[in-house]
Every structure is written in C-alpha cells, then in structure tokens.
Amino acid sequence: MKGKRIFVFAPKKSVYKIGGIGTVPVGRVETGILKAGMVLNFAPSAVVSECKSVEMHKEVLEEARPGDNIGFNVKNVSVKEIKRGYVASDTKNEPAKGCSKFTAQVIILNHPGEIKNGYTPVLDCHTSHISCKFLNIDSKIDKRSGKVVEENPKAIKSGDSALVSLEPKKPMVVETFTEYPPLGRFAIRDMRQTIAVGIIKSVEKKEPGAVTAKAPAKK
C-alpha cells in the first residue's frame, strides 16, 4: 500500500559521527513513519541497523512523518557504510532494494545529436547521481496521446518521447513513479546540461549481497 514504506535519503556529506551517540544519517522522510526501535535496511547495500532515536532541530521526536528533515541514530554502522543515494526503509514492510534495470518514459529536451542504444549519461534520481546505460530504446511514443508510433527505433533526438530500458552502472534504488514519485522521477545529464527528463514505469529489483552491518541482537 502506498505510503507504508519508509524512505529516508542520505545525501552527500549528511552522515555524521557524533561523540557519545554514534552514526547519525541526515535525510528526509518521503513515505511512512519513522520511529525509534525500527530495524532499517540501507539499500542498495545490505546494511541493516536499528534506529535508536530520531531528532529534528535538536529535539527528540516520537515519530517522523513525510516531509520531515531529520537526523536518526543507528547502531553498529560506520559513517563510511552509508553513502549518497542510499535509501533507508523498514525491514518488516517491503524494504527498498537496488535494481538491475528499469523501464522509463523519457522526453529528450536538448541533445545536439541522436541517442542510440549504448548511450551512457548520468542520471539524477532523488540523491543518486549515477551513470545509466540505454540498454534499448523500446519504442517512440506520441507525447500527447501516449500511443506508440515506432517500435525499437534506431535513435531518438530532441523533442522525442520514448520508452527506454536503462541499466545503472552502480548500485541504485529507484521505484515506479505511480507508487513513489520522489524515487520515480529523474533527470538525465550530459555535457553539463539536462538533456532529458523521465518517469519510471517498471523496475527489476536486485537482491542485496551479504549483510555488512550487525542487526540488533534478539532479546
């Protein structure tokens, strides 16, 4: 159900080591409610840790809600284990996962030439900034009606709208736009400019590897 999962972005330079407290990621709650005691997964890694406390503007919160910019203390995790673009979510409620590839609808805004299969620009989605490869241009579509006008075109150019299959070159968390808009919209950058924007239609999830942090011990 939409809104049940918790997504907290960990932007660059927003994970702190505080004496007497420990590791404190800083981010924004996008969906769901975050409370102390929840066990969180930091996707796309396999880091799992218990949330010990939640604060906003130096005040302890009983719970954090969507839109809150917070700091939250986690156990047994080093600052280096949480990176830009990571997404924290409740391990008990469909936790976020990395993806192997995804399908998106893109609109090419400004590109000097043609975009073909194999093109690998940088994609900005939430706090992720990762190169993604155009595996296949599945179809060219009419921007107004959404109808397919050409299957598997050889190339697309400025002004075109298309369905494309993309593969991130590094671990990345995305979701479909219909379920979680903040994780489902993106901009494509190349040549120091935004050359396209898009929304994610479907995602092929990837299972994380071995757990690299300690989950809280059972009592």
Short mmCIF file of C-alpha atoms in Angstrom, two decimals:
data_model
loop_
_atom_site.label_atom_id
_atom_site.label_comp_id
_atom_site.label_asym_id
_atom_site.label_seq_id
_atom_site.Cartn_x
_atom_site.Cartn_y
_atom_site.Cartn_z
CA MET A 1 0.00 0.00 0.00
CA LYS A 2 1.32 3.43 -0.92
CA GLY A 3 2.80 5.41 1.96
CA LYS A 4 3.57 2.48 4.23
CA ARG A 5 7.25 2.08 3.45
CA ILE A 6 9.82 4.50 4.81
CA PHE A 7 12.30 6.23 2.58
CA VAL A 8 14.96 8.44 4.08
CA PHE A 9 17.57 9.77 1.70
CA ALA A 10 21.14 10.08 2.85
CA PRO A 11 22.57 12.95 0.79
CA LYS A 12 26.25 13.64 0.32
CA LYS A 13 28.01 14.96 3.46
CA SER A 14 24.95 14.21 5.57
CA VAL A 15 26.16 11.31 7.68
CA TYR A 16 27.81 12.32 10.93
CA LYS A 17 29.74 10.67 13.73
CA ILE A 18 28.72 12.28 16.99
CA GLY A 19 30.63 11.56 20.17
CA GLY A 20 28.62 9.66 22.76
CA ILE A 21 25.83 9.00 20.24
CA GLY A 22 27.34 7.31 17.18
CA THR A 23 26.46 7.42 13.49
CA VAL A 24 23.70 9.87 12.57
CA PRO A 25 22.43 9.95 8.95
CA VAL A 26 20.52 13.09 8.00
CA GLY A 27 17.73 12.89 5.46
CA ARG A 28 14.11 13.45 4.57
CA VAL A 29 11.20 11.12 5.25
CA GLU A 30 9.36 10.59 1.98
CA THR A 31 6.74 7.99 2.87
CA GLY A 32 5.58 6.29 6.03
CA ILE A 33 6.51 6.97 9.66
CA LEU A 34 9.92 6.51 11.25
CA LYS A 35 10.21 5.68 14.97
CA ALA A 36 12.96 4.65 17.34
CA GLY A 37 13.18 0.86 17.58
CA MET A 38 12.55 0.20 13.91
CA VAL A 39 15.07 -2.01 12.12
CA LEU A 40 16.18 -0.30 8.92
CA ASN A 41 17.78 -1.53 5.72
CA PHE A 42 20.03 0.88 3.81
CA ALA A 43 19.51 -0.04 0.17
CA PRO A 44 21.09 -0.73 -2.25
CA SER A 45 23.58 -2.14 0.29
CA ALA A 46 22.78 -4.95 2.72
CA VAL A 47 23.47 -2.76 5.76
CA VAL A 48 20.84 -3.35 8.46
CA SER A 49 20.62 -1.47 11.75
CA GLU A 50 18.22 -0.45 14.49
CA CYS A 51 17.11 3.17 14.69
CA LYS A 52 17.90 4.28 18.25
CA SER A 53 16.48 7.80 18.15
CA VAL A 54 15.02 10.40 15.80
CA GLU A 55 15.65 14.15 16.05
CA MET A 56 14.59 17.28 14.20
CA HIS A 57 16.05 20.71 15.02
CA LYS A 58 17.82 19.16 18.02
CA GLU A 59 14.55 17.94 19.53
CA VAL A 60 13.81 14.23 20.01
CA LEU A 61 10.75 13.05 18.07
CA GLU A 62 8.46 10.17 18.93
CA GLU A 63 7.93 9.72 15.20
CA ALA A 64 8.96 11.40 11.96
CA ARG A 65 6.46 11.88 9.15
CA PRO A 66 6.70 12.57 5.40
CA GLY A 67 8.36 15.91 4.72
CA ASP A 68 10.37 15.93 7.95
CA ASN A 69 14.09 16.61 7.59
CA ILE A 70 15.64 14.59 10.38
CA GLY A 71 18.70 13.05 11.91
CA PHE A 72 18.46 9.48 13.20
CA ASN A 73 20.95 7.49 15.22
CA VAL A 74 21.75 3.94 14.08
CA LYS A 75 23.65 1.14 15.82
CA ASN A 76 26.84 -0.63 14.70
CA VAL A 77 27.17 1.23 11.39
CA SER A 78 30.15 3.35 10.40
CA VAL A 79 29.87 6.66 8.56
CA LYS A 80 31.59 5.10 5.53
CA GLU A 81 28.90 2.43 5.15
CA ILE A 82 26.13 4.92 4.34
CA LYS A 83 26.59 6.74 1.04
CA ARG A 84 24.88 9.35 -1.06
CA GLY A 85 21.78 7.93 -2.72
CA TYR A 86 21.15 5.25 -0.10
CA VAL A 87 17.55 4.78 0.99
CA ALA A 88 16.56 3.60 4.46
CA SER A 89 13.38 1.58 4.83
CA ASP A 90 11.57 -0.66 7.30
CA THR A 91 12.87 -4.24 7.04
CA LYS A 92 9.42 -5.52 8.05
CA ASN A 93 7.48 -3.72 5.34
CA GLU A 94 8.67 -4.32 1.78
CA PRO A 95 12.14 -2.82 2.26
CA ALA A 96 13.73 -0.92 -0.60
CA LYS A 97 16.12 -2.81 -2.88
CA GLY A 98 18.63 -1.96 -5.53
CA CYS A 99 17.67 -2.51 -9.16
CA SER A 100 19.34 -4.33 -12.04
CA LYS A 101 17.43 -2.35 -14.68
CA PHE A 102 14.27 -0.34 -15.17
CA THR A 103 11.93 0.90 -17.89
CA ALA A 104 11.15 4.59 -18.15
CA GLN A 105 9.33 7.10 -20.29
CA VAL A 106 11.72 9.89 -21.26
CA ILE A 107 11.38 13.20 -23.08
CA ILE A 108 14.52 14.41 -24.83
CA LEU A 109 14.80 18.14 -24.15
CA ASN A 110 18.14 19.18 -25.54
CA HIS A 111 20.65 16.90 -27.22
CA PRO A 112 22.86 18.01 -30.13
CA GLY A 113 22.74 14.68 -31.93
CA GLU A 114 20.97 11.33 -31.78
CA ILE A 115 20.67 9.00 -28.80
CA LYS A 116 21.17 5.33 -29.58
CA ASN A 117 21.39 2.05 -27.65
CA GLY A 118 24.53 2.02 -25.52
CA TYR A 119 24.41 5.74 -24.65
CA THR A 120 25.53 6.13 -21.01
CA PRO A 121 24.80 9.55 -19.46
CA VAL A 122 24.42 10.45 -15.77
CA LEU A 123 21.00 10.05 -14.19
CA ASP A 124 19.91 12.14 -11.18
CA CYS A 125 17.13 10.47 -9.17
CA HIS A 126 16.44 11.63 -5.59
CA THR A 127 20.00 11.96 -4.18
CA SER A 128 21.55 9.39 -6.54
CA HIS A 129 23.93 10.63 -9.24
CA ILE A 130 24.79 7.52 -11.26
CA SER A 131 25.67 6.67 -14.87
CA CYS A 132 22.97 4.62 -16.59
CA LYS A 133 23.19 2.81 -19.91
CA PHE A 134 20.44 2.87 -22.54
CA LEU A 135 20.08 -0.89 -22.98
CA ASN A 136 17.32 -0.50 -25.53
CA ILE A 137 15.08 2.17 -26.98
CA ASP A 138 11.88 0.14 -26.80
CA SER A 139 9.53 2.50 -28.62
CA LYS A 140 8.96 6.06 -29.68
CA ILE A 141 5.67 7.43 -28.38
CA ASP A 142 3.37 10.34 -29.09
CA LYS A 143 3.80 12.88 -26.27
CA ARG A 144 0.14 13.87 -26.28
CA SER A 145 -1.66 10.56 -26.68
CA GLY A 146 0.98 8.22 -25.25
CA LYS A 147 0.48 5.88 -28.20
CA VAL A 148 3.42 4.01 -29.71
CA VAL A 149 4.41 5.48 -33.09
CA GLU A 150 7.52 3.35 -33.73
CA GLU A 151 8.82 0.11 -32.21
CA ASN A 152 12.55 -0.26 -31.48
CA PRO A 153 13.67 2.94 -33.22
CA LYS A 154 17.37 3.11 -34.08
CA ALA A 155 17.69 6.51 -32.42
CA ILE A 156 15.83 9.34 -30.69
CA LYS A 157 16.55 13.07 -30.70
CA SER A 158 15.48 16.37 -29.14
CA GLY A 159 11.71 16.65 -28.93
CA ASP A 160 11.14 12.89 -28.95
CA SER A 161 9.38 10.92 -26.24
CA ALA A 162 10.24 7.26 -25.82
CA LEU A 163 10.05 4.18 -23.63
CA VAL A 164 13.57 3.00 -22.83
CA SER A 165 15.25 0.26 -20.80
CA LEU A 166 18.04 1.58 -18.57
CA GLU A 167 20.78 -0.17 -16.60
CA PRO A 168 22.54 1.60 -13.71
CA LYS A 169 26.31 1.14 -13.79
CA LYS A 170 26.49 1.21 -9.98
CA PRO A 171 24.03 0.03 -7.30
CA MET A 172 20.96 2.26 -7.27
CA VAL A 173 17.49 2.42 -5.69
CA VAL A 174 14.51 3.52 -7.77
CA GLU A 175 10.76 2.89 -7.65
CA THR A 176 7.90 3.34 -10.09
CA PHE A 177 6.58 6.89 -10.33
CA THR A 178 2.99 5.78 -9.69
CA GLU A 179 3.90 4.21 -6.33
CA TYR A 180 6.64 6.52 -5.02
CA PRO A 181 7.01 9.71 -7.09
CA PRO A 182 10.19 11.01 -5.37
CA LEU A 183 12.01 7.79 -6.32
CA GLY A 184 10.37 7.51 -9.73
CA ARG A 185 11.28 10.76 -11.48
CA PHE A 186 14.69 11.71 -12.79
CA ALA A 187 16.77 14.00 -14.96
CA ILE A 188 19.43 12.85 -17.43
CA ARG A 189 22.55 14.97 -17.59
CA ASP A 190 25.34 15.12 -20.15
CA MET A 191 27.65 17.83 -21.46
CA ARG A 192 26.97 19.88 -18.30
CA GLN A 193 23.27 20.24 -19.01
CA THR A 194 19.95 18.46 -18.54
CA ILE A 195 19.30 16.65 -21.79
CA ALA A 196 16.18 14.68 -20.79
CA VAL A 197 13.67 14.05 -18.01
CA GLY A 198 11.70 10.93 -17.28
CA ILE A 199 9.49 8.84 -15.05
CA ILE A 200 9.98 5.19 -14.16
CA LYS A 201 7.31 2.73 -15.31
CA SER A 202 8.68 -0.61 -14.06
CA VAL A 203 11.66 -1.85 -12.04
CA GLU A 204 13.57 -5.12 -11.98
CA LYS A 205 14.75 -5.47 -8.38
CA LYS A 206 18.05 -6.93 -7.27
CA GLU A 207 18.63 -8.92 -4.08
CA PRO A 208 21.39 -7.46 -1.86
CA GLY A 209 24.52 -9.42 -1.03
CA ALA A 210 25.76 -10.43 2.38
CA VAL A 211 24.81 -8.25 5.34
CA THR A 212 27.68 -5.92 6.17
CA ALA A 213 26.44 -4.47 9.44
CA LYS A 214 25.09 -6.02 12.58
CA ALA A 215 21.39 -6.31 13.07
CA PRO A 216 20.30 -5.72 16.66
CA ALA A 217 20.56 -8.81 18.85
CA LYS A 218 17.35 -10.55 19.78
CA LYS A 219 16.42 -10.33 23.43
#
